[in-house]
XYZ file of C-alpha atoms in Angstrom:
208
model
C 41.136 -35.096 -56.716
C 37.479 -35.568 -56.263
C 38.372 -37.225 -52.899
C 39.903 -33.390 -51.674
C 36.574 -31.407 -53.125
C 34.213 -34.025 -51.014
C 36.617 -33.477 -47.448
C 36.438 -29.494 -48.902
C 32.568 -30.155 -49.667
C 32.681 -31.651 -45.871
C 33.499 -28.888 -44.137
C 31.689 -26.497 -46.247
C 29.087 -27.984 -44.594
C 30.239 -28.683 -41.337
C 30.718 -25.302 -41.259
C 26.926 -24.965 -42.601
C 26.157 -26.897 -40.124
C 27.456 -24.942 -36.704
C 26.715 -21.592 -37.973
C 23.029 -23.029 -38.167
C 23.601 -24.349 -34.752
C 24.597 -21.081 -32.825
C 22.269 -19.351 -34.410
C 19.510 -21.801 -33.463
C 20.751 -21.508 -29.907
C 20.843 -17.402 -29.477
C 17.203 -17.151 -31.460
C 16.458 -19.854 -28.484
C 18.490 -18.461 -25.574
C 16.087 -15.102 -26.838
C 13.481 -16.886 -27.338
C 13.923 -17.750 -23.571
C 15.447 -14.432 -21.981
C 12.398 -13.003 -23.553
C 9.478 -15.177 -22.673
C 10.639 -15.245 -18.873
C 10.535 -10.961 -18.195
C 6.984 -11.259 -20.241
C 6.910 -14.161 -17.208
C 6.931 -12.513 -14.667
C 6.248 -9.308 -15.228
C 2.554 -11.413 -15.429
C 2.833 -13.069 -11.917
C 3.846 -9.721 -10.659
C 0.169 -8.903 -11.419
C -1.594 -10.862 -9.538
C -2.314 -10.490 -5.608
C -1.952 -13.977 -4.331
C -3.983 -15.524 -1.218
C -1.459 -16.008 2.198
C -2.134 -19.977 4.317
C 0.676 -18.750 6.665
C 4.084 -18.556 4.750
C 2.862 -20.382 2.111
C 1.048 -18.786 -1.489
C -2.772 -21.931 -1.752
C -4.070 -19.635 -4.722
C -3.752 -16.458 -6.954
C -7.083 -14.271 -5.347
C -9.792 -14.198 -8.047
C -7.099 -13.958 -11.128
C -7.111 -10.237 -9.844
C -4.840 -8.088 -11.913
C -3.173 -6.228 -9.387
C -3.345 -2.388 -11.768
C -7.106 -2.922 -11.981
C -7.386 -3.164 -8.310
C -5.034 -0.444 -7.112
C -7.293 2.322 -5.900
C -9.835 -0.145 -3.828
C -6.613 -0.434 -2.181
C -5.108 2.499 -1.653
C -9.114 3.595 -0.169
C -8.859 0.471 2.126
C -5.178 1.110 3.365
C -6.571 3.988 3.955
C -9.692 3.444 6.157
C -7.847 1.861 8.612
C -5.319 4.108 8.676
C -8.086 7.110 9.439
C -9.438 4.556 11.945
C -6.535 3.306 14.009
C -5.601 6.937 14.136
C -8.373 8.622 15.146
C -10.124 5.906 16.908
C -9.269 6.026 20.587
C -9.597 5.161 24.246
C -8.979 5.998 27.067
C -5.571 3.508 27.837
C -2.735 4.637 27.218
C -0.666 1.642 25.990
C -4.312 0.641 23.632
C -3.832 4.304 22.273
C 0.325 3.385 21.937
C -0.139 0.695 20.363
C -2.664 1.439 17.339
C -0.339 4.381 16.715
C 2.382 2.109 16.356
C 0.443 0.333 13.618
C -0.464 3.554 12.144
C 2.881 4.842 12.210
C 3.764 1.474 10.064
C 1.997 3.080 7.145
C 2.838 6.812 6.589
C 6.377 8.541 7.333
C 7.319 10.684 9.239
C 4.239 13.256 8.738
C 2.262 10.682 10.445
C 4.870 10.903 13.794
C 5.369 14.438 13.611
C 1.710 15.272 14.138
C 1.449 12.393 17.339
C 4.090 14.272 18.557
C 2.572 17.323 18.661
C -0.935 15.311 19.515
C 1.421 14.232 22.434
C 3.657 16.855 23.642
C -0.144 18.963 23.581
C -2.029 16.194 26.914
C -4.465 14.716 24.006
C -3.869 10.889 24.593
C -3.254 12.280 28.469
C -6.882 14.037 29.053
C -8.442 11.444 27.406
C -7.854 7.911 29.010
C -8.119 10.945 32.766
C -11.738 12.652 31.373
C -12.112 8.215 30.130
C -13.123 10.102 26.746
C -13.650 7.854 23.353
C -13.100 8.188 19.974
C -14.773 6.752 16.918
C -14.110 7.266 13.187
C -16.414 6.823 10.473
C -15.225 7.483 7.086
C -17.744 9.791 4.072
C -15.716 9.956 1.532
C -12.015 9.114 -0.300
C -10.993 10.782 -3.181
C -7.280 9.707 -4.931
C -5.906 11.499 -7.821
C -3.607 7.775 -9.689
C -2.978 10.459 -12.125
C -0.364 12.645 -10.655
C 2.399 10.082 -8.754
C 3.205 10.168 -5.678
C -0.670 10.379 -5.833
C -2.215 12.911 -4.573
C -5.318 11.605 -1.517
C -7.802 13.989 0.403
C -10.271 11.754 2.898
C -12.843 13.246 3.933
C -15.199 11.262 7.628
C -16.667 12.119 10.589
C -15.556 11.514 14.280
C -17.053 10.846 17.770
C -16.247 12.172 20.604
C -18.382 10.700 23.814
C -17.713 12.206 27.721
C -19.826 10.962 29.926
C -21.710 15.466 30.161
C -22.732 14.070 26.574
C -20.715 13.439 22.601
C -19.638 15.353 19.883
C -20.215 14.971 16.771
C -16.561 17.068 13.954
C -16.241 16.801 10.307
C -12.887 15.767 9.533
C -10.738 16.504 6.879
C -7.415 14.785 5.783
C -4.738 15.495 2.638
C -1.499 13.272 2.339
C -0.195 11.454 -1.107
C 0.564 7.341 -1.202
C 3.541 5.617 -3.012
C 4.338 2.764 -4.085
C 6.441 0.215 -2.090
C 6.690 -3.053 -0.826
C 4.099 -5.396 0.444
C 4.645 -6.568 3.963
C 2.935 -7.828 7.030
C 3.034 -3.790 8.165
C 1.812 -2.255 4.892
C -0.242 -5.333 3.040
C -2.146 -2.691 0.802
C 1.621 -1.848 -0.871
C 1.570 1.734 -0.412
C 2.952 4.537 2.123
C 0.746 7.397 3.701
C 3.574 10.496 2.994
C 2.385 14.357 3.910
C 0.129 14.095 6.201
C -2.510 16.365 7.868
C -4.958 17.622 8.519
C -7.410 20.667 6.383
C -10.240 20.661 9.500
C -11.340 19.397 12.332
C -14.513 21.142 13.047
C -16.931 20.513 15.070
C -20.773 19.369 13.523
C -22.658 19.160 16.430
C -22.814 18.979 20.430
C -25.464 16.612 22.177
C -25.337 16.946 26.081
C -26.826 14.474 28.723
C -27.729 17.149 30.974
C -30.618 19.291 29.682
C -31.672 22.711 31.755
């Protein structure tokens, strides 16, 4: 009987040890899962500087969310320069427009098609006109999503006869997308439209 009691106690101890091991394994698995989720989230909030295809460092250890407004303004500035700075070279025009349209939805394609159908780019090439764009300010509302934005800028239209200066106001919305070589800041420009495009002044090379 004593032997049987010892065996029963031993089996009870084995069962307890078994359940303790199982519980410890479950706790370890849950901890690893939670830590992995947390670590991935933290990694996604960092900006990496790339050298070729290899990430070589975390740029300033900077949080993406903290820099989102600056990135949005940078993308809008680049987009507007591509779309509104025009030289009398059709190949250059088409290249810049393709780059601009990679950052945007069909609203930009529609704007380009409207200008092209009305002979805007052909006239620029034939008359040797140069258009330059300067961004003055950008207002973005991050309390809404997609983020509505208004861009205030100026264009100078240089003709052989003189220069026309215009104030240009555009509006659009920004949607978060995956970063690519074409969209390094991770925004898609949507619902783009020209709100106003008015003359400020005209300077003529020919004086009476």
